[in-house]
Amino acid sequence: MKEDFYEILGVSKNATTAEIKKAYRKKAIEYHPDKNPGDKTAEEKFKKAAEAYEILSDPDKKARYDQYGHQAFEGGGFGGGGGMNMDDIFSQFGDIFGGGGFGGFGGFGGGGRQGRAKGSNLRIRVKLTLEEIANGVEKKIKVKRKIQAPGTTYKTCPTCNGTGQVTRVTNTILGRMQTATACTTCGGTGQSIDYKPAGADAQGLKVEEETVSIKIPAGVEEGMQLKVSGKGNEAPGNGIAGDLLVAIEEHEHSYLQREGNNLHYDLYISFSEAALGASREIDTVSGKVRIKIEEGVQSGKILRLRGKGIPSLNGYGKGDLLVHVNVWTPKTLNKEQREFFEKMAVDEHFRPNPDSGEKSFFEKVKDMFS
């Protein structure tokens, strides 16, 4: 079972952003690979701390984690670490320690690790039916992304000699000051393009269409965003590919309305079915079910089919299907029918009885949510 992100960093759920950042910095220093060379356990803890920080430092991701747990970032991920590699960590969180503030260790600002460019992210939208949302689905999407053109070669940047940084020394009233900044020639990668084939851009990249498989877990909602790591635009040289960000949209269903994990269905029955009772088959997101309508049912009655709604994204149970019974009144009657209802109009069994004990519409709604 995956460890709790709060426990990994040693903070409470009410911790502030500053406290989360401070806790992560402490863990990263303790388990940094340069401080623990060859120690696989320390490296794993270093990665876990970075993954926890990526989620808890972002208010939107933190809110989803607090509501759904790890399930919110599975099946392609919703921006979660999903097993971050060292390059991702150094690229994303290197500046958290400040310039050279890591105490001399070679990774985050110690100068020992050259920067790596990261390709830009791509964004797409995917529309899902309620059935797909209820059961989970794997979508294959065609994406146009930049990749390194075959035959492209790179060389050591002549400006920074492959370090990715340019050091400048200036004289001040306090003495000589030395500062290091990212090389503007190579963008901090330490490489510049040596040869690019026809059709490649200035960075040696070209656009190519690729089919990407996206696993979407059951229970997602409109507006949620999945992240498919490494399926955005590639970066030149030995850079890190960007990510593919997938925004979820819901198709409007023809007869079901979603409310959280519950579904609502309007069932229309005739006078005869309401008076005599009936058995009706209805469609749900998980298949057909047969429901029994008791004789004497009143319009506005709500039948609850437990577990026939949308699964919870965190894997804990399912919502319900709420069937709203509506007695349909015919707009036209033939002579025979009219005579029948005229006779029944004075029959005491066909007259409304406010003292029958039947609950009002508002009482039924209250019961539904209690």
Tab-separated table of C-alpha atoms in Angstrom:
chain	number	residue	atom	x	y	z
A	1	MET	CA	0.000	0.000	0.000
A	2	LYS	CA	1.307	3.434	-0.939
A	3	GLU	CA	2.552	5.623	1.917
A	4	ASP	CA	0.615	8.693	2.973
A	5	PHE	CA	2.169	11.884	1.533
A	6	TYR	CA	1.758	13.756	4.817
A	7	GLU	CA	3.545	10.988	6.699
A	8	ILE	CA	6.395	10.942	4.160
A	9	LEU	CA	7.103	14.635	4.805
A	10	GLY	CA	6.222	14.460	8.486
A	11	VAL	CA	3.588	17.209	8.412
A	12	SER	CA	-0.075	17.442	9.379
A	13	LYS	CA	-2.973	17.901	6.973
A	14	ASN	CA	-3.290	21.479	8.217
A	15	ALA	CA	0.334	22.334	7.408
A	16	THR	CA	0.907	25.596	5.540
A	17	THR	CA	2.675	25.786	2.176
A	18	ALA	CA	5.743	27.185	3.929
A	19	GLU	CA	5.769	24.298	6.422
A	20	ILE	CA	5.428	21.747	3.612
A	21	LYS	CA	8.314	23.353	1.717
A	22	LYS	CA	10.498	23.419	4.830
A	23	ALA	CA	9.733	19.747	5.574
A	24	TYR	CA	10.535	18.714	2.005
A	25	ARG	CA	13.821	20.618	2.018
A	26	LYS	CA	14.819	18.832	5.218
A	27	LYS	CA	13.995	15.390	3.777
A	28	ALA	CA	15.710	16.127	0.466
A	29	ILE	CA	18.898	17.200	2.205
A	30	GLU	CA	18.830	14.112	4.420
A	31	TYR	CA	18.349	11.642	1.547
A	32	HIS	CA	20.098	13.463	-1.326
A	33	PRO	CA	22.079	11.035	-3.563
A	34	ASP	CA	25.238	13.135	-3.278
A	35	LYS	CA	25.104	12.705	0.487
A	36	ASN	CA	24.226	8.994	0.275
A	37	PRO	CA	26.170	7.632	-2.716
A	38	GLY	CA	25.080	4.134	-3.723
A	39	ASP	CA	22.360	3.982	-1.046
A	40	LYS	CA	19.231	2.745	-2.878
A	41	THR	CA	17.037	3.108	0.209
A	42	ALA	CA	17.989	6.764	0.599
A	43	GLU	CA	17.428	7.359	-3.110
A	44	GLU	CA	13.947	5.841	-2.887
A	45	LYS	CA	13.078	8.055	0.096
A	46	PHE	CA	14.443	11.037	-1.828
A	47	LYS	CA	12.057	10.265	-4.711
A	48	LYS	CA	9.081	9.697	-2.403
A	49	ALA	CA	9.676	13.037	-0.691
A	50	ALA	CA	9.753	14.797	-4.076
A	51	GLU	CA	6.541	13.053	-5.175
A	52	ALA	CA	4.794	14.036	-1.926
A	53	TYR	CA	5.999	17.637	-2.272
A	54	GLU	CA	4.803	17.873	-5.880
A	55	ILE	CA	1.246	17.086	-4.752
A	56	LEU	CA	1.059	18.872	-1.389
A	57	SER	CA	2.724	22.089	-2.595
A	58	ASP	CA	0.048	22.590	-5.270
A	59	PRO	CA	-3.317	23.722	-3.778
A	60	ASP	CA	-5.412	22.033	-6.502
A	61	LYS	CA	-3.542	18.722	-6.331
A	62	LYS	CA	-3.548	18.846	-2.517
A	63	ALA	CA	-7.323	19.334	-2.491
A	64	ARG	CA	-7.819	16.332	-4.804
A	65	TYR	CA	-5.458	14.220	-2.677
A	66	ASP	CA	-7.299	15.189	0.522
A	67	GLN	CA	-10.600	14.166	-1.085
A	68	TYR	CA	-9.657	11.068	-3.089
A	69	GLY	CA	-6.250	9.925	-1.810
A	70	HIS	CA	-3.716	8.257	-4.116
A	71	GLN	CA	-6.508	7.077	-6.435
A	72	ALA	CA	-6.803	10.644	-7.752
A	73	PHE	CA	-3.381	10.344	-9.374
A	74	GLU	CA	-3.536	6.841	-10.798
A	75	GLY	CA	-4.534	5.590	-14.220
A	76	GLY	CA	-2.345	8.060	-16.081
A	77	GLY	CA	-2.162	10.440	-13.178
A	78	PHE	CA	-3.765	13.764	-12.386
A	79	GLY	CA	-0.514	15.598	-12.165
A	80	GLY	CA	0.988	13.285	-9.597
A	81	GLY	CA	4.543	12.042	-9.411
A	82	GLY	CA	3.683	8.535	-10.510
A	83	GLY	CA	7.231	7.356	-9.791
A	84	MET	CA	9.342	10.449	-10.456
A	85	ASN	CA	12.811	9.969	-11.873
A	86	MET	CA	15.874	11.887	-10.739
A	87	ASP	CA	15.951	14.116	-13.804
A	88	ASP	CA	12.361	15.233	-13.183
A	89	ILE	CA	13.181	16.036	-9.569
A	90	PHE	CA	16.312	18.046	-10.312
A	91	SER	CA	14.541	19.864	-13.142
A	92	GLN	CA	11.387	20.740	-11.188
A	93	PHE	CA	12.596	21.348	-7.654
A	94	GLY	CA	16.224	22.361	-7.937
A	95	ASP	CA	15.515	26.010	-7.113
A	96	ILE	CA	13.854	25.201	-3.788
A	97	PHE	CA	17.255	25.282	-2.096
A	98	GLY	CA	18.340	28.611	-3.583
A	99	GLY	CA	21.578	29.329	-5.341
A	100	GLY	CA	24.262	27.156	-3.823
A	101	GLY	CA	22.150	26.764	-0.693
A	102	PHE	CA	22.333	23.005	-0.529
A	103	GLY	CA	25.417	22.891	1.587
A	104	GLY	CA	27.784	21.904	-1.196
A	105	PHE	CA	26.036	18.788	-2.472
A	106	GLY	CA	26.275	18.492	-6.200
A	107	GLY	CA	22.621	18.378	-7.252
A	108	PHE	CA	20.513	21.393	-6.356
A	109	GLY	CA	22.618	24.459	-6.929
A	110	GLY	CA	25.997	23.035	-5.958
A	111	GLY	CA	27.042	23.409	-9.561
A	112	GLY	CA	27.820	19.724	-10.075
A	113	ARG	CA	24.795	18.929	-12.246
A	114	GLN	CA	24.214	20.703	-15.514
A	115	GLY	CA	20.689	21.832	-16.317
A	116	ARG	CA	18.481	19.940	-18.711
A	117	ALA	CA	15.888	21.593	-20.879
A	118	LYS	CA	12.315	20.386	-20.588
A	119	GLY	CA	9.941	20.314	-23.535
A	120	SER	CA	6.669	22.191	-23.391
A	121	ASN	CA	3.462	20.516	-22.219
A	122	LEU	CA	0.592	19.716	-24.573
A	123	ARG	CA	-3.071	20.066	-23.635
A	124	ILE	CA	-6.048	18.174	-25.034
A	125	ARG	CA	-9.671	17.575	-24.052
A	126	VAL	CA	-11.357	14.177	-23.904
A	127	LYS	CA	-15.143	13.792	-23.833
A	128	LEU	CA	-16.500	10.792	-21.950
A	129	THR	CA	-19.932	9.212	-21.688
A	130	LEU	CA	-21.414	8.431	-18.289
A	131	GLU	CA	-20.915	4.742	-19.058
A	132	GLU	CA	-17.195	5.323	-19.656
A	133	ILE	CA	-16.931	7.372	-16.474
A	134	ALA	CA	-18.754	4.693	-14.480
A	135	ASN	CA	-16.633	1.791	-15.731
A	136	GLY	CA	-13.276	3.401	-16.541
A	137	VAL	CA	-11.911	3.399	-20.073
A	138	GLU	CA	-8.725	3.374	-22.103
A	139	LYS	CA	-8.658	5.978	-24.856
A	140	LYS	CA	-6.272	6.057	-27.788
A	141	ILE	CA	-5.743	9.660	-28.843
A	142	LYS	CA	-3.773	10.983	-31.816
A	143	VAL	CA	-1.446	13.772	-30.682
A	144	LYS	CA	0.837	15.984	-32.732
A	145	ARG	CA	4.029	16.501	-30.729
A	146	LYS	CA	7.554	17.719	-31.374
A	147	ILE	CA	10.222	15.027	-31.376
A	148	GLN	CA	13.939	15.121	-32.049
A	149	ALA	CA	14.426	14.730	-35.786
A	150	PRO	CA	16.462	11.621	-36.706
A	151	GLY	CA	20.015	12.572	-37.640
A	152	THR	CA	20.141	15.681	-35.480
A	153	THR	CA	23.441	16.031	-33.608
A	154	TYR	CA	24.529	18.353	-30.846
A	155	LYS	CA	27.865	19.632	-29.625
A	156	THR	CA	29.216	21.098	-26.423
A	157	CYS	CA	28.124	24.699	-26.114
A	158	PRO	CA	31.147	26.906	-26.885
A	159	THR	CA	29.906	29.687	-24.616
A	160	CYS	CA	29.658	27.720	-21.358
A	161	ASN	CA	31.829	24.708	-22.302
A	162	GLY	CA	29.010	22.325	-21.477
A	163	THR	CA	28.387	23.499	-17.911
A	164	GLY	CA	25.087	25.197	-18.712
A	165	GLN	CA	26.198	28.216	-16.670
A	166	VAL	CA	28.138	31.378	-17.310
A	167	THR	CA	30.199	32.804	-14.455
A	168	ARG	CA	30.728	36.528	-14.237
A	169	VAL	CA	33.117	38.372	-11.940
A	170	THR	CA	32.401	42.000	-11.101
A	171	ASN	CA	34.251	44.470	-8.942
A	172	THR	CA	32.229	46.165	-6.212
A	173	ILE	CA	33.070	48.328	-3.234
A	174	LEU	CA	32.971	45.124	-1.194
A	175	GLY	CA	35.442	43.380	-3.455
A	176	ARG	CA	35.182	40.931	-6.325
A	177	MET	CA	31.757	39.283	-6.634
A	178	GLN	CA	31.217	36.066	-8.590
A	179	THR	CA	27.773	35.163	-9.964
A	180	ALA	CA	26.608	32.230	-12.062
A	181	THR	CA	23.647	32.430	-14.443
A	182	ALA	CA	22.140	30.065	-16.995
A	183	CYS	CA	23.865	30.222	-20.355
A	184	THR	CA	21.727	32.150	-22.817
A	185	THR	CA	23.328	30.447	-25.835
A	186	CYS	CA	22.173	26.933	-24.933
A	187	GLY	CA	19.435	27.743	-22.429
A	188	GLY	CA	21.353	26.049	-19.637
A	189	THR	CA	21.551	22.635	-21.328
A	190	GLY	CA	25.281	22.752	-22.063
A	191	GLN	CA	24.630	21.791	-25.699
A	192	SER	CA	24.110	23.622	-28.963
A	193	ILE	CA	22.912	22.187	-32.257
A	194	ASP	CA	25.637	20.817	-34.539
A	195	TYR	CA	23.599	19.461	-37.470
A	196	LYS	CA	19.903	19.409	-38.231
A	197	PRO	CA	18.327	17.525	-41.147
A	198	ALA	CA	15.855	19.016	-43.608
A	199	GLY	CA	12.451	19.614	-42.092
A	200	ALA	CA	13.764	20.142	-38.562
A	201	ASP	CA	13.363	23.473	-36.764
A	202	ALA	CA	16.178	25.541	-35.264
A	203	GLN	CA	16.310	23.211	-32.258
A	204	GLY	CA	16.485	20.038	-34.328
A	205	LEU	CA	12.863	19.078	-33.665
A	206	LYS	CA	10.026	18.119	-36.010
A	207	VAL	CA	6.275	17.605	-35.556
A	208	GLU	CA	5.010	14.039	-35.720
A	209	GLU	CA	1.610	12.483	-35.020
A	210	GLU	CA	1.590	9.777	-32.376
A	211	THR	CA	-1.172	7.638	-30.909
A	212	VAL	CA	-1.111	7.882	-27.119
A	213	SER	CA	-2.960	5.427	-24.883
A	214	ILE	CA	-4.619	7.058	-21.860
A	215	LYS	CA	-6.064	4.962	-19.034
A	216	ILE	CA	-8.897	6.856	-17.376
A	217	PRO	CA	-10.030	5.504	-13.993
A	218	ALA	CA	-13.692	5.162	-13.079
A	219	GLY	CA	-15.231	8.060	-11.171
A	220	VAL	CA	-13.569	11.038	-12.861
A	221	GLU	CA	-15.480	14.317	-13.101
A	222	GLU	CA	-15.866	17.225	-15.484
A	223	GLY	CA	-12.903	19.598	-15.177
A	224	MET	CA	-10.427	17.069	-13.791
A	225	GLN	CA	-7.028	16.934	-15.486
A	226	LEU	CA	-4.899	13.861	-16.091
A	227	LYS	CA	-1.190	13.950	-16.787
A	228	VAL	CA	0.579	11.507	-19.084
A	229	SER	CA	4.254	11.994	-18.280
A	230	GLY	CA	6.706	12.383	-21.133
A	231	LYS	CA	4.108	12.604	-23.901
A	232	GLY	CA	4.364	16.348	-24.492
A	233	ASN	CA	6.923	18.000	-26.763
A	234	GLU	CA	10.461	16.673	-26.590
A	235	ALA	CA	13.357	18.953	-25.689
A	236	PRO	CA	16.509	19.305	-27.788
A	237	GLY	CA	19.598	17.265	-26.961
A	238	ASN	CA	19.312	15.121	-23.868
A	239	GLY	CA	16.441	17.178	-22.490
A	240	ILE	CA	13.311	15.944	-20.731
A	241	ALA	CA	10.064	15.588	-22.673
A	242	GLY	CA	7.110	17.642	-21.517
A	243	ASP	CA	3.811	16.137	-20.399
A	244	LEU	CA	0.438	15.589	-22.029
A	245	LEU	CA	-2.313	17.224	-19.950
A	246	VAL	CA	-5.768	15.751	-20.528
A	247	ALA	CA	-8.840	17.742	-19.441
A	248	ILE	CA	-11.969	15.660	-18.769
A	249	GLU	CA	-15.341	16.622	-20.242
A	250	GLU	CA	-18.646	14.782	-19.762
A	251	HIS	CA	-21.108	14.102	-22.577
A	252	GLU	CA	-24.640	15.057	-21.590
A	253	HIS	CA	-26.613	11.839	-21.112
A	254	SER	CA	-29.966	11.402	-22.843
A	255	TYR	CA	-31.874	10.290	-19.731
A	256	LEU	CA	-29.531	10.275	-16.720
A	257	GLN	CA	-28.418	13.307	-14.710
A	258	ARG	CA	-25.307	13.148	-12.541
A	259	GLU	CA	-25.084	14.666	-9.077
A	260	GLY	CA	-21.719	13.827	-7.546
A	261	ASN	CA	-21.601	10.027	-7.568
A	262	ASN	CA	-25.394	9.676	-7.632
A	263	LEU	CA	-27.494	9.452	-10.795
A	264	HIS	CA	-31.086	10.589	-11.315
A	265	TYR	CA	-33.605	8.965	-13.671
A	266	ASP	CA	-37.160	10.108	-14.479
A	267	LEU	CA	-39.531	7.158	-14.844
A	268	TYR	CA	-42.945	7.857	-16.351
A	269	ILE	CA	-45.788	5.416	-15.659
A	270	SER	CA	-49.474	5.337	-16.547
A	271	PHE	CA	-52.515	5.702	-14.243
A	272	SER	CA	-53.054	1.978	-14.554
A	273	GLU	CA	-49.466	1.116	-13.558
A	274	ALA	CA	-49.661	3.513	-10.624
A	275	ALA	CA	-52.912	1.966	-9.388
A	276	LEU	CA	-52.159	-1.697	-10.055
A	277	GLY	CA	-48.376	-1.786	-9.704
A	278	ALA	CA	-45.961	-2.889	-12.404
A	279	SER	CA	-42.543	-4.285	-13.220
A	280	ARG	CA	-40.342	-2.121	-15.450
A	281	GLU	CA	-36.911	-2.645	-16.973
A	282	ILE	CA	-34.643	0.398	-17.088
A	283	ASP	CA	-31.118	1.050	-18.376
A	284	THR	CA	-28.317	1.952	-15.988
A	285	VAL	CA	-24.631	2.709	-16.571
A	286	SER	CA	-23.834	-0.899	-15.643
A	287	GLY	CA	-26.581	-2.653	-17.618
A	288	LYS	CA	-30.322	-3.233	-17.486
A	289	VAL	CA	-32.155	-3.749	-14.184
A	290	ARG	CA	-35.783	-4.601	-13.431
A	291	ILE	CA	-37.584	-2.640	-10.750
A	292	LYS	CA	-40.906	-3.329	-9.034
A	293	ILE	CA	-43.461	-0.562	-8.714
A	294	GLU	CA	-45.821	-1.128	-5.810
A	295	GLU	CA	-49.554	-0.692	-6.413
A	296	GLY	CA	-50.883	2.683	-5.315
A	297	VAL	CA	-47.522	4.420	-5.903
A	298	GLN	CA	-47.744	8.205	-5.860
A	299	SER	CA	-46.217	10.592	-8.354
A	300	GLY	CA	-42.978	11.973	-6.884
A	301	LYS	CA	-42.014	8.688	-5.209
A	302	ILE	CA	-38.221	8.149	-5.284
A	303	LEU	CA	-36.858	4.624	-5.622
A	304	ARG	CA	-33.228	4.253	-4.572
A	305	LEU	CA	-31.134	1.601	-6.350
A	306	ARG	CA	-28.030	1.340	-4.191
A	307	GLY	CA	-24.666	0.951	-5.884
A	308	LYS	CA	-26.041	1.687	-9.358
A	309	GLY	CA	-24.405	5.104	-9.603
A	310	ILE	CA	-20.829	6.260	-10.243
A	311	PRO	CA	-17.883	4.635	-8.395
A	312	SER	CA	-15.967	6.825	-5.977
A	313	LEU	CA	-12.614	7.817	-7.446
A	314	ASN	CA	-10.824	6.690	-4.275
A	315	GLY	CA	-12.288	3.200	-4.665
A	316	TYR	CA	-14.608	3.382	-1.645
A	317	GLY	CA	-18.065	2.345	-2.784
A	318	LYS	CA	-20.455	3.616	-5.439
A	319	GLY	CA	-23.200	6.183	-5.643
A	320	ASP	CA	-26.875	5.308	-6.068
A	321	LEU	CA	-29.394	5.559	-8.896
A	322	LEU	CA	-32.435	7.571	-7.786
A	323	VAL	CA	-35.527	6.748	-9.829
A	324	HIS	CA	-38.141	9.520	-9.739
A	325	VAL	CA	-41.636	8.137	-10.399
A	326	ASN	CA	-43.899	10.399	-12.468
A	327	VAL	CA	-47.514	9.437	-13.178
A	328	TRP	CA	-48.249	10.487	-16.753
A	329	THR	CA	-51.575	12.143	-17.411
A	330	PRO	CA	-53.050	11.576	-20.897
A	331	LYS	CA	-53.914	14.780	-22.762
A	332	THR	CA	-56.783	13.302	-24.763
A	333	LEU	CA	-59.444	10.708	-23.888
A	334	ASN	CA	-61.921	8.833	-26.019
A	335	LYS	CA	-65.609	8.685	-25.086
A	336	GLU	CA	-65.324	5.441	-23.158
A	337	GLN	CA	-62.339	6.623	-21.155
A	338	ARG	CA	-63.951	9.962	-20.382
A	339	GLU	CA	-67.091	8.237	-19.072
A	340	PHE	CA	-64.960	6.005	-16.870
A	341	PHE	CA	-63.077	8.900	-15.289
A	342	GLU	CA	-66.271	10.933	-14.846
A	343	LYS	CA	-67.664	8.061	-12.776
A	344	MET	CA	-64.428	7.725	-10.826
A	345	ALA	CA	-64.333	11.462	-10.099
A	346	VAL	CA	-66.947	10.978	-7.383
A	347	ASP	CA	-65.577	7.657	-6.118
A	348	GLU	CA	-63.905	8.063	-2.718
A	349	HIS	CA	-61.015	5.779	-3.723
A	350	PHE	CA	-60.044	8.220	-6.486
A	351	ARG	CA	-60.180	11.374	-4.343
A	352	PRO	CA	-56.965	12.725	-2.766
A	353	ASN	CA	-56.767	12.105	0.975
A	354	PRO	CA	-54.442	14.530	2.785
A	355	ASP	CA	-54.719	12.409	5.939
A	356	SER	CA	-53.470	9.252	4.232
A	357	GLY	CA	-50.003	9.601	5.740
A	358	GLU	CA	-48.373	10.034	2.324
A	359	LYS	CA	-45.297	12.224	2.623
A	360	SER	CA	-45.049	15.548	0.832
A	361	PHE	CA	-42.565	16.183	-1.970
A	362	PHE	CA	-40.274	18.156	0.357
A	363	GLU	CA	-40.373	15.390	2.971
A	364	LYS	CA	-39.376	12.874	0.314
A	365	VAL	CA	-36.425	15.018	-0.769
A	366	LYS	CA	-35.372	15.375	2.859
A	367	ASP	CA	-35.534	11.602	3.344
A	368	MET	CA	-33.514	11.058	0.171
A	369	PHE	CA	-30.532	12.960	1.558
A	370	SER	CA	-30.799	11.805	5.161
